PDB file of C-alpha atoms in Angstrom:
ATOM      1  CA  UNK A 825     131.859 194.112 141.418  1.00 82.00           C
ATOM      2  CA  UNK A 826     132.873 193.796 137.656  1.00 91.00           C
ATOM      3  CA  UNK A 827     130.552 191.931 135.022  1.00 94.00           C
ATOM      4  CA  UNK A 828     132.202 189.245 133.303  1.00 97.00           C
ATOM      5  CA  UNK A 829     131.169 188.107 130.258  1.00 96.00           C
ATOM      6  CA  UNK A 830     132.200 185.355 127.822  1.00 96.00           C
ATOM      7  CA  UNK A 831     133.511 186.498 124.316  1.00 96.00           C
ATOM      8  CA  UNK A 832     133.740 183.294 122.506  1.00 96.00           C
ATOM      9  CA  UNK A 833     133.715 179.449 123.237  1.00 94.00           C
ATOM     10  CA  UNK A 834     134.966 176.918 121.029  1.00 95.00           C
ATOM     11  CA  UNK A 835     135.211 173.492 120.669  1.00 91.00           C
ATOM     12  CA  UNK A 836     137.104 170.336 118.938  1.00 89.00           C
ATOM     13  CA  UNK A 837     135.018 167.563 117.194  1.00 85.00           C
ATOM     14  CA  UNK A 838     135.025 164.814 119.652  1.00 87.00           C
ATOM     15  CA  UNK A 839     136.156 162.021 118.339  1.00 88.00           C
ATOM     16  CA  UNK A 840     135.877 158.261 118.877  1.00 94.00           C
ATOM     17  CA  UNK A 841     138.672 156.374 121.601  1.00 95.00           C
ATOM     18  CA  UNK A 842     141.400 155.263 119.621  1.00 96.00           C
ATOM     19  CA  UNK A 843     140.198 157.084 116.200  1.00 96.00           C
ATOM     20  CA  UNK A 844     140.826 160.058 113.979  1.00 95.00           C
ATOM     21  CA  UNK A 845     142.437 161.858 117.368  1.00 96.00           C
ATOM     22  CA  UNK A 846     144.670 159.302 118.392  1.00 96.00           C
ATOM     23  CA  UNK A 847     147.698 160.927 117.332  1.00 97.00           C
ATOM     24  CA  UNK A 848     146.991 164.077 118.704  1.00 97.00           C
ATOM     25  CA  UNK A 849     147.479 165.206 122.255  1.00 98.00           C
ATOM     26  CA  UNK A 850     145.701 166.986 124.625  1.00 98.00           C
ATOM     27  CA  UNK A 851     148.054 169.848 124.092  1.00 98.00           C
ATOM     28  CA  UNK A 852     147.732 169.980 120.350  1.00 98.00           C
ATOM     29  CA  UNK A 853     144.319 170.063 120.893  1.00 98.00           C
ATOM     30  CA  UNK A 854     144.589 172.664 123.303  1.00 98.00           C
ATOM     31  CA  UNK A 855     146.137 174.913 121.348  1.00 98.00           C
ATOM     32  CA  UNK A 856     143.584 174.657 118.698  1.00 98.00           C
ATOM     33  CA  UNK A 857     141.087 175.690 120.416  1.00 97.00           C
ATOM     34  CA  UNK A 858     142.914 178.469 122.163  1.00 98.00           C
ATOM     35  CA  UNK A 859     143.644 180.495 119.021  1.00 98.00           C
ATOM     36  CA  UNK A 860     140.448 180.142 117.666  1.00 98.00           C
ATOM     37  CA  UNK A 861     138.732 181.244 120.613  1.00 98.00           C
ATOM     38  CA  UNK A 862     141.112 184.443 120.516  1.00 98.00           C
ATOM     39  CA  UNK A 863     140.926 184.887 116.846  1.00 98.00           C
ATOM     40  CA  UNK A 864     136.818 184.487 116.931  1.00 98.00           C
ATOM     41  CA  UNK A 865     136.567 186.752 119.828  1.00 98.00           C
ATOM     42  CA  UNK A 866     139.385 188.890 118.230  1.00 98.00           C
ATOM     43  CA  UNK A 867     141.701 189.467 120.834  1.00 98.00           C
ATOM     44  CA  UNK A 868     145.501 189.872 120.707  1.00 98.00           C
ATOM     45  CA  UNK A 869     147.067 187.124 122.190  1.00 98.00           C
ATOM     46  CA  UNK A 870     149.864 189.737 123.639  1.00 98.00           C
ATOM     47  CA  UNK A 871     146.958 191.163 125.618  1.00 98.00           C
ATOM     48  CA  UNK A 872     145.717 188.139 127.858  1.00 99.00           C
ATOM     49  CA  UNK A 873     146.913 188.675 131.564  1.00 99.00           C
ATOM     50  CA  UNK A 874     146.180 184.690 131.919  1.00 99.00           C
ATOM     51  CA  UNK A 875     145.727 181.499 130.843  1.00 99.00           C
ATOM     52  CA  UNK A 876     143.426 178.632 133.142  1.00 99.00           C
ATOM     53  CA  UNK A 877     143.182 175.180 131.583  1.00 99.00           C
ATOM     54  CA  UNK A 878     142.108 172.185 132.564  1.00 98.00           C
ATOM     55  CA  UNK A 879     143.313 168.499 131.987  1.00 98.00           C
ATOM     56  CA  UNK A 880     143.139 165.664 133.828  1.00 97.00           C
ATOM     57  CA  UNK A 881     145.069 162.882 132.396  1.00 97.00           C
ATOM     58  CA  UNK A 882     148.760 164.466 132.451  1.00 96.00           C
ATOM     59  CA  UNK A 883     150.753 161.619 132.084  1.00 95.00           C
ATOM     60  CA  UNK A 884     153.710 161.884 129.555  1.00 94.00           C
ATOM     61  CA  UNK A 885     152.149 165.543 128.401  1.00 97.00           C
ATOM     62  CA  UNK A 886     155.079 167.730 130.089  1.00 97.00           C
ATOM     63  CA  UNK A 887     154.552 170.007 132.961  1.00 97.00           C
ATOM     64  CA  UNK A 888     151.520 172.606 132.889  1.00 98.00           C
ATOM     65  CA  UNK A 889     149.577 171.702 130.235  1.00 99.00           C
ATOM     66  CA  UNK A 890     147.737 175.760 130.628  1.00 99.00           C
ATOM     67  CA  UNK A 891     151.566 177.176 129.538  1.00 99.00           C
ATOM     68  CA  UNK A 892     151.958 174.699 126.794  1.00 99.00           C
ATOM     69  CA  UNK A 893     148.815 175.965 125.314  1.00 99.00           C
ATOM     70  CA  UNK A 894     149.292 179.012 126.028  1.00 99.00           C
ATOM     71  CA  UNK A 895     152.878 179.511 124.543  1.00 99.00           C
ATOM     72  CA  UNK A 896     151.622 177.631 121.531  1.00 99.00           C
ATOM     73  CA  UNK A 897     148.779 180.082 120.747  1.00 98.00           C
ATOM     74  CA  UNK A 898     150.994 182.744 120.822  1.00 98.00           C
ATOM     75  CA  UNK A 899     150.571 183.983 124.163  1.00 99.00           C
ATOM     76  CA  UNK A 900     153.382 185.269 125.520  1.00 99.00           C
ATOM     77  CA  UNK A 901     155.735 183.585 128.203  1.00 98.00           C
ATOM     78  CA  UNK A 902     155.644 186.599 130.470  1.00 98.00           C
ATOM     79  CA  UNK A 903     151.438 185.429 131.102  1.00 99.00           C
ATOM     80  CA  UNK A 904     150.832 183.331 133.858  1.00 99.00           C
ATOM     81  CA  UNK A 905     149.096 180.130 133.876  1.00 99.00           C
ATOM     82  CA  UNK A 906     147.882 177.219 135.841  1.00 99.00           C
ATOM     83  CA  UNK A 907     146.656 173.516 134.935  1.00 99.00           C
ATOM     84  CA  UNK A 908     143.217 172.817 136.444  1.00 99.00           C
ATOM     85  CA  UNK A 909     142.161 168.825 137.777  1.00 98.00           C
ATOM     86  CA  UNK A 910     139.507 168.644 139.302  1.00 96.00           C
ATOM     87  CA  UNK A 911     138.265 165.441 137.347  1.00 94.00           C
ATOM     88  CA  UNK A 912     135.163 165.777 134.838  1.00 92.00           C
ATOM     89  CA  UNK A 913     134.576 169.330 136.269  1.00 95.00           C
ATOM     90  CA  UNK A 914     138.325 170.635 134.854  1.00 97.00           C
ATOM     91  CA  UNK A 915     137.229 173.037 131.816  1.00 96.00           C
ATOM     92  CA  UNK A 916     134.135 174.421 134.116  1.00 97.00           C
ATOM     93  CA  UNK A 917     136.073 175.280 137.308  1.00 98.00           C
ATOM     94  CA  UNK A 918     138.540 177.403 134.839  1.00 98.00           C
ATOM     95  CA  UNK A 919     135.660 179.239 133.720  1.00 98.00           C
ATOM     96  CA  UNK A 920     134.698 179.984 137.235  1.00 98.00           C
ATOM     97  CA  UNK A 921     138.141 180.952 138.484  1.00 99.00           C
ATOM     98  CA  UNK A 922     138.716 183.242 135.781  1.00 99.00           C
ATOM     99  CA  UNK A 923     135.216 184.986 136.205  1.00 98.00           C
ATOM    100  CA  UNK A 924     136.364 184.965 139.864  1.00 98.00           C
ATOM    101  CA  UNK A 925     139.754 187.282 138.778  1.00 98.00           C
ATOM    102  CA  UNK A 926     138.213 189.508 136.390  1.00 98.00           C
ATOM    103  CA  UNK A 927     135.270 190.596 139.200  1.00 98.00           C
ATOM    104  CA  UNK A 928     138.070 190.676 141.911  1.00 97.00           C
ATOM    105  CA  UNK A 929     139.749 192.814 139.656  1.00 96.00           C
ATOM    106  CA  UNK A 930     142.918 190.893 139.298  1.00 97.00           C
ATOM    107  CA  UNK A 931     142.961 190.714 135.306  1.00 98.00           C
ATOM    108  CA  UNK A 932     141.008 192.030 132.030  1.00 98.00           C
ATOM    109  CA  UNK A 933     140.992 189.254 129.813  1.00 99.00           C
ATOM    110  CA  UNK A 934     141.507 185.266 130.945  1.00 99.00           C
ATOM    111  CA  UNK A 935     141.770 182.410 128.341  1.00 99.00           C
ATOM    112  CA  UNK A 936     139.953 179.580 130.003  1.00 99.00           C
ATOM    113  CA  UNK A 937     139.175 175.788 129.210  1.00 98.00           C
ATOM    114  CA  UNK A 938     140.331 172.463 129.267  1.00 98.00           C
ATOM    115  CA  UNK A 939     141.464 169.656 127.066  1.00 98.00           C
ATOM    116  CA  UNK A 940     141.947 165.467 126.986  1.00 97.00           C
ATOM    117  CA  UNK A 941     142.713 163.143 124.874  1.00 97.00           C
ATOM    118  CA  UNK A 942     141.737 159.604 126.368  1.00 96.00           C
ATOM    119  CA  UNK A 943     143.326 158.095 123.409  1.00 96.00           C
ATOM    120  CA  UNK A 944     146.993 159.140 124.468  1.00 96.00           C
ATOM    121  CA  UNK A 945     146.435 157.884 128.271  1.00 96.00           C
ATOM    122  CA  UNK A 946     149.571 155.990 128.958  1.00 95.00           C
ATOM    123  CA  UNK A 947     149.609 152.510 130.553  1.00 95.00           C
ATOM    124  CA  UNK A 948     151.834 152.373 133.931  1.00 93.00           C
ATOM    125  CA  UNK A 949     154.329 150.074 135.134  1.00 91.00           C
ATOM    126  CA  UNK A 950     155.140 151.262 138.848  1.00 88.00           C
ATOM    127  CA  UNK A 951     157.710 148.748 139.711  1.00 87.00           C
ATOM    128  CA  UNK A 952     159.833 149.725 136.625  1.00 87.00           C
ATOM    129  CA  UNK A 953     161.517 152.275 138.035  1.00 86.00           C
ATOM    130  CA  UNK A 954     163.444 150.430 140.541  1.00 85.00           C
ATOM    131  CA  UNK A 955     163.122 147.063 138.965  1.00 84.00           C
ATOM    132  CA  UNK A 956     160.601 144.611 139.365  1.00 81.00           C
ATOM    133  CA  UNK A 957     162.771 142.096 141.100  1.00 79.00           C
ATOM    134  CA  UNK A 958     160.146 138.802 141.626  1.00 82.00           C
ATOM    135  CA  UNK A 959     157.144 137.867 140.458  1.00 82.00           C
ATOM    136  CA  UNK A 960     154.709 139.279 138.310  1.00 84.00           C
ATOM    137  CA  UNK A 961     154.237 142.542 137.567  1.00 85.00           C
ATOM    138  CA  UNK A 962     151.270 145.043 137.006  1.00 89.00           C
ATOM    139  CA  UNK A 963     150.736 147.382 134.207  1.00 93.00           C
ATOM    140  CA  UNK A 964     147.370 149.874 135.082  1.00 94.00           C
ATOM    141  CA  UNK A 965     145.062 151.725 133.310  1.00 96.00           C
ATOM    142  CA  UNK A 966     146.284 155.277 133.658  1.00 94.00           C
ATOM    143  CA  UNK A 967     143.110 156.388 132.051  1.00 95.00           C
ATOM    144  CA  UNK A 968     140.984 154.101 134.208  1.00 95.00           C
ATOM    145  CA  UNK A 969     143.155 154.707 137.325  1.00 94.00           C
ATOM    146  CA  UNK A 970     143.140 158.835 137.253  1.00 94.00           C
ATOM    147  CA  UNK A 971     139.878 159.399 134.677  1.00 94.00           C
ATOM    148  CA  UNK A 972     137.264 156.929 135.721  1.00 95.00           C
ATOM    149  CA  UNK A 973     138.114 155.346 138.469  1.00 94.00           C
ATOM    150  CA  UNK A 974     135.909 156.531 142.221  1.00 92.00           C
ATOM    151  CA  UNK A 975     138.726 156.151 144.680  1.00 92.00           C
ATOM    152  CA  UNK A 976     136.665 156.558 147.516  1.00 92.00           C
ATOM    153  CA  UNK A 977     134.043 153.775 146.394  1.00 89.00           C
ATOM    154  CA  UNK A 978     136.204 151.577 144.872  1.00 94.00           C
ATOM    155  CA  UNK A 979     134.309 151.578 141.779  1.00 93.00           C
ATOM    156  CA  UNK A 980     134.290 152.714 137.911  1.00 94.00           C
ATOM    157  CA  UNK A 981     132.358 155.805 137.415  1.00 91.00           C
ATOM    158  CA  UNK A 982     130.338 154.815 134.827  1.00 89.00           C
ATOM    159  CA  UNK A 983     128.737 153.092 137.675  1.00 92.00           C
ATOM    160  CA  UNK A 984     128.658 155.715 140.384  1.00 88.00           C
ATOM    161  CA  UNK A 985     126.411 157.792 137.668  1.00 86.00           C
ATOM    162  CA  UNK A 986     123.913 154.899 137.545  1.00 89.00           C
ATOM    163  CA  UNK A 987     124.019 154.450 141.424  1.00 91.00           C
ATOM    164  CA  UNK A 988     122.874 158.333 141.455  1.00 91.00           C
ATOM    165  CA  UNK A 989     120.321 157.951 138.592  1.00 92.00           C
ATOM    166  CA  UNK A 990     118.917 155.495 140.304  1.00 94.00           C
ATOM    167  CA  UNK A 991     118.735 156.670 144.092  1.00 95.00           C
ATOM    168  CA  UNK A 992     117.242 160.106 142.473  1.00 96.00           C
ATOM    169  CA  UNK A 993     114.823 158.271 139.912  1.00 95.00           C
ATOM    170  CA  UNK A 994     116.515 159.879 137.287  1.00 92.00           C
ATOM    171  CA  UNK A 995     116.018 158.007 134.071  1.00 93.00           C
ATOM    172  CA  UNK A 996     117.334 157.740 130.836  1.00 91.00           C
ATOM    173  CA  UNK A 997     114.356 159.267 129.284  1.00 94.00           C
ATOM    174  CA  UNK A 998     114.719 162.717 131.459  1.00 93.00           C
ATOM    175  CA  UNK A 999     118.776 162.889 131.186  1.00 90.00           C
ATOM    176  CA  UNK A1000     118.056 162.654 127.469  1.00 94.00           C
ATOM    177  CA  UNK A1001     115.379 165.344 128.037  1.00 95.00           C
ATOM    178  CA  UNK A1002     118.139 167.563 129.763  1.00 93.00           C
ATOM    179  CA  UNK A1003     120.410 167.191 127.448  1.00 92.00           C
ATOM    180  CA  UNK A1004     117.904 168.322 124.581  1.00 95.00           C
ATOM    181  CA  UNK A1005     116.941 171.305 126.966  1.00 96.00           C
ATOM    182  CA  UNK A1006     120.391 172.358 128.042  1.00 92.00           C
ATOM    183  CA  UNK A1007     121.128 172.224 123.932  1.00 91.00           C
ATOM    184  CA  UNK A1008     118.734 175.078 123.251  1.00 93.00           C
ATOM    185  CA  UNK A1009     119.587 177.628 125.579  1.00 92.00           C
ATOM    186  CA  UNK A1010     123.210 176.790 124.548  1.00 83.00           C
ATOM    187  CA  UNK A1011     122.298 177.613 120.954  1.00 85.00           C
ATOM    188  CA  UNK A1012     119.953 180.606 122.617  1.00 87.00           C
ATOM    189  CA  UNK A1013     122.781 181.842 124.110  1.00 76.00           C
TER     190      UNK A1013
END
Protein backbone atom coordinates (compact mmCIF):
# COMPACT_ATOMS: atom_id res chain seq x y z
CA UNK A 1 0.00 0.00 0.00
CA UNK A 2 1.24 3.63 -0.78
CA UNK A 3 2.05 6.22 2.11
CA UNK A 4 0.19 9.28 1.87
CA UNK A 5 1.26 12.19 3.28
CA UNK A 6 -0.05 15.77 3.61
CA UNK A 7 2.06 18.58 1.90
CA UNK A 8 0.42 21.64 3.15
CA UNK A 9 -2.89 22.72 4.94
CA UNK A 10 -4.23 26.05 4.97
CA UNK A 11 -6.77 27.95 6.32
CA UNK A 12 -9.09 31.29 6.07
CA UNK A 13 -9.51 33.57 9.18
CA UNK A 14 -12.85 32.68 10.46
CA UNK A 15 -14.79 35.32 10.72
CA UNK A 16 -17.83 36.47 12.70
CA UNK A 17 -21.76 35.59 11.10
CA UNK A 18 -22.71 38.41 9.17
CA UNK A 19 -19.12 40.29 9.38
CA UNK A 20 -15.98 41.02 7.44
CA UNK A 21 -16.94 37.64 5.21
CA UNK A 22 -20.31 38.40 4.40
CA UNK A 23 -19.74 39.26 0.96
CA UNK A 24 -17.73 36.51 0.15
CA UNK A 25 -18.83 33.04 -0.77
CA UNK A 26 -17.94 29.79 0.01
CA UNK A 27 -16.42 29.50 -3.40
CA UNK A 28 -14.31 32.60 -3.20
CA UNK A 29 -13.16 31.33 -0.20
CA UNK A 30 -12.48 28.14 -1.62
CA UNK A 31 -10.39 29.17 -4.04
CA UNK A 32 -8.24 31.01 -1.67
CA UNK A 33 -7.31 28.50 0.09
CA UNK A 34 -6.78 26.15 -2.80
CA UNK A 35 -3.94 28.13 -4.40
CA UNK A 36 -2.26 28.74 -1.40
CA UNK A 37 -2.20 25.31 -0.36
CA UNK A 38 -0.65 24.49 -3.94
CA UNK A 39 1.60 27.43 -4.01
CA UNK A 40 2.90 26.62 -0.17
CA UNK A 41 3.28 23.04 -0.97
CA UNK A 42 4.60 24.09 -4.46
CA UNK A 43 2.81 22.10 -6.77
CA UNK A 44 1.67 22.88 -10.33
CA UNK A 45 -1.81 23.18 -10.45
CA UNK A 46 -1.65 21.38 -14.13
CA UNK A 47 -0.38 18.38 -12.18
CA UNK A 48 -3.33 17.52 -9.68
CA UNK A 49 -5.26 14.34 -10.96
CA UNK A 50 -8.20 15.65 -8.48
CA UNK A 51 -9.93 17.91 -6.62
CA UNK A 52 -12.36 16.69 -3.25
CA UNK A 53 -14.13 19.53 -1.46
CA UNK A 54 -16.49 19.78 0.88
CA UNK A 55 -19.51 22.21 1.49
CA UNK A 56 -22.54 21.84 2.96
CA UNK A 57 -24.73 24.76 2.51
CA UNK A 58 -25.02 24.83 -1.50
CA UNK A 59 -27.82 26.87 -1.97
CA UNK A 60 -27.53 29.60 -4.74
CA UNK A 61 -23.52 28.61 -5.03
CA UNK A 62 -23.86 26.83 -8.63
CA UNK A 63 -23.34 23.21 -9.18
CA UNK A 64 -20.10 21.42 -7.68
CA UNK A 65 -18.68 23.69 -5.56
CA UNK A 66 -15.03 21.12 -5.78
CA UNK A 67 -14.93 22.29 -9.84
CA UNK A 68 -15.61 25.86 -9.07
CA UNK A 69 -12.64 25.87 -6.87
CA UNK A 70 -10.85 23.99 -8.69
CA UNK A 71 -11.16 25.86 -12.11
CA UNK A 72 -10.59 29.02 -10.16
CA UNK A 73 -7.18 27.97 -8.76
CA UNK A 74 -6.06 27.21 -11.95
CA UNK A 75 -6.61 23.66 -12.11
CA UNK A 76 -7.43 22.54 -15.19
CA UNK A 77 -11.01 21.50 -16.49
CA UNK A 78 -9.79 18.17 -17.78
CA UNK A 79 -9.33 17.21 -13.50
CA UNK A 80 -12.07 15.63 -11.98
CA UNK A 81 -13.85 16.65 -8.97
CA UNK A 82 -16.58 15.99 -6.54
CA UNK A 83 -18.48 18.16 -3.76
CA UNK A 84 -18.40 16.39 -0.37
CA UNK A 85 -21.70 16.79 2.41
CA UNK A 86 -21.55 14.96 4.86
CA UNK A 87 -22.53 17.81 7.42
CA UNK A 88 -19.77 19.13 10.00
CA UNK A 89 -17.53 16.17 8.90
CA UNK A 90 -17.32 17.65 4.97
CA UNK A 91 -13.51 18.96 4.82
CA UNK A 92 -12.37 15.65 6.95
CA UNK A 93 -14.08 12.94 4.86
CA UNK A 94 -12.20 14.68 1.67
CA UNK A 95 -9.08 14.18 3.38
CA UNK A 96 -9.88 10.59 3.92
CA UNK A 97 -11.14 9.84 0.43
CA UNK A 98 -8.26 11.29 -1.15
CA UNK A 99 -5.74 9.35 1.16
CA UNK A 100 -8.04 6.45 0.18
CA UNK A 101 -7.08 7.11 -3.91
CA UNK A 102 -3.56 7.84 -3.57
CA UNK A 103 -2.95 4.26 -1.44
CA UNK A 104 -5.37 2.50 -3.94
CA UNK A 105 -3.27 3.87 -6.43
CA UNK A 106 -5.83 5.75 -8.37
CA UNK A 107 -3.98 9.30 -8.35
CA UNK A 108 -0.55 11.11 -7.25
CA UNK A 109 -1.57 14.27 -5.97
CA UNK A 110 -5.40 15.19 -4.60
CA UNK A 111 -6.39 18.78 -3.54
CA UNK A 112 -8.67 18.20 -0.62
CA UNK A 113 -10.87 20.42 1.81
CA UNK A 114 -13.92 22.12 2.30
CA UNK A 115 -15.42 25.53 2.57
CA UNK A 116 -18.79 27.59 4.06
CA UNK A 117 -19.82 30.63 4.43
CA UNK A 118 -22.90 30.70 6.93
CA UNK A 119 -23.21 34.30 6.18
CA UNK A 120 -24.40 33.73 2.45
CA UNK A 121 -27.05 30.88 3.55
CA UNK A 122 -30.10 31.84 1.64
CA UNK A 123 -33.59 32.02 3.21
CA UNK A 124 -36.27 29.66 1.32
CA UNK A 125 -39.64 30.21 0.17
CA UNK A 126 -40.91 26.64 -1.07
CA UNK A 127 -44.30 27.60 -2.20
CA UNK A 128 -42.85 30.31 -4.56
CA UNK A 129 -42.28 28.32 -7.21
CA UNK A 130 -45.72 27.41 -8.06
CA UNK A 131 -47.38 30.21 -6.24
CA UNK A 132 -48.46 30.40 -2.87
CA UNK A 133 -52.13 30.51 -3.64
CA UNK A 134 -53.87 30.94 0.21
CA UNK A 135 -52.80 31.70 3.30
CA UNK A 136 -49.67 32.38 4.80
CA UNK A 137 -46.60 31.46 3.72
CA UNK A 138 -43.21 30.16 5.20
CA UNK A 139 -39.80 31.41 4.59
CA UNK A 140 -36.98 28.78 6.44
CA UNK A 141 -33.75 28.97 7.63
CA UNK A 142 -31.69 27.35 4.92
CA UNK A 143 -28.76 27.53 7.22
CA UNK A 144 -30.75 26.21 10.17
CA UNK A 145 -32.71 23.73 7.99
CA UNK A 146 -29.50 21.94 6.11
CA UNK A 147 -26.47 23.19 8.73
CA UNK A 148 -27.85 22.80 12.20
CA UNK A 149 -30.78 21.33 12.18
CA UNK A 150 -30.87 17.05 13.63
CA UNK A 151 -33.52 15.73 11.32
CA UNK A 152 -33.80 12.63 12.98
CA UNK A 153 -34.33 14.26 16.58
CA UNK A 154 -36.12 17.04 15.66
CA UNK A 155 -33.81 19.30 17.32
CA UNK A 156 -30.99 22.13 16.79
CA UNK A 157 -27.60 20.74 17.08
CA UNK A 158 -26.25 22.97 19.31
CA UNK A 159 -28.36 20.92 21.55
CA UNK A 160 -27.67 17.38 20.43
CA UNK A 161 -23.82 18.30 21.46
CA UNK A 162 -24.98 19.14 25.00
CA UNK A 163 -27.31 16.01 25.14
CA UNK A 164 -23.89 13.99 24.38
CA UNK A 165 -21.73 16.07 26.81
CA UNK A 166 -23.91 15.37 29.19
CA UNK A 167 -24.83 11.52 28.84
CA UNK A 168 -20.78 11.05 28.58
CA UNK A 169 -19.94 13.55 31.56
CA UNK A 170 -18.07 15.48 29.30
CA UNK A 171 -17.70 18.99 30.57
CA UNK A 172 -16.81 22.20 29.50
CA UNK A 173 -13.67 22.20 31.44
CA UNK A 174 -12.25 18.85 29.55
CA UNK A 175 -13.61 19.92 25.86
CA UNK A 176 -11.64 23.08 26.58
CA UNK A 177 -8.79 20.78 27.73
CA UNK A 178 -9.05 18.91 24.28
CA UNK A 179 -9.09 21.59 22.41
CA UNK A 180 -5.78 23.00 24.10
CA UNK A 181 -4.30 19.39 23.61
CA UNK A 182 -5.41 18.76 20.07
CA UNK A 183 -3.75 22.54 19.44
CA UNK A 184 -0.26 21.31 20.26
CA UNK A 185 0.19 18.35 18.35
CA UNK A 186 -1.39 20.42 15.50
CA UNK A 187 1.41 22.96 15.91
CA UNK A 188 3.81 19.66 16.64
CA UNK A 189 2.88 18.44 13.57
Amino acid sequence: MREVVIVSAVRTAIGAYGGNFKDVSAVQLGTVVAKEALKRAKVDPTIVDEVIFGNVLQAGLGQNVARQVSVHAGIPVEVPSFTVNKVCGSGLKTVALAAQAIMAGEADIILAGGTENMSQAPYLLKTARWGQRMGDGTIEDYMVKDGLWDIFNDTHMGVTAENIAEKYSFTREDQDNLSVVSQNRAEEA
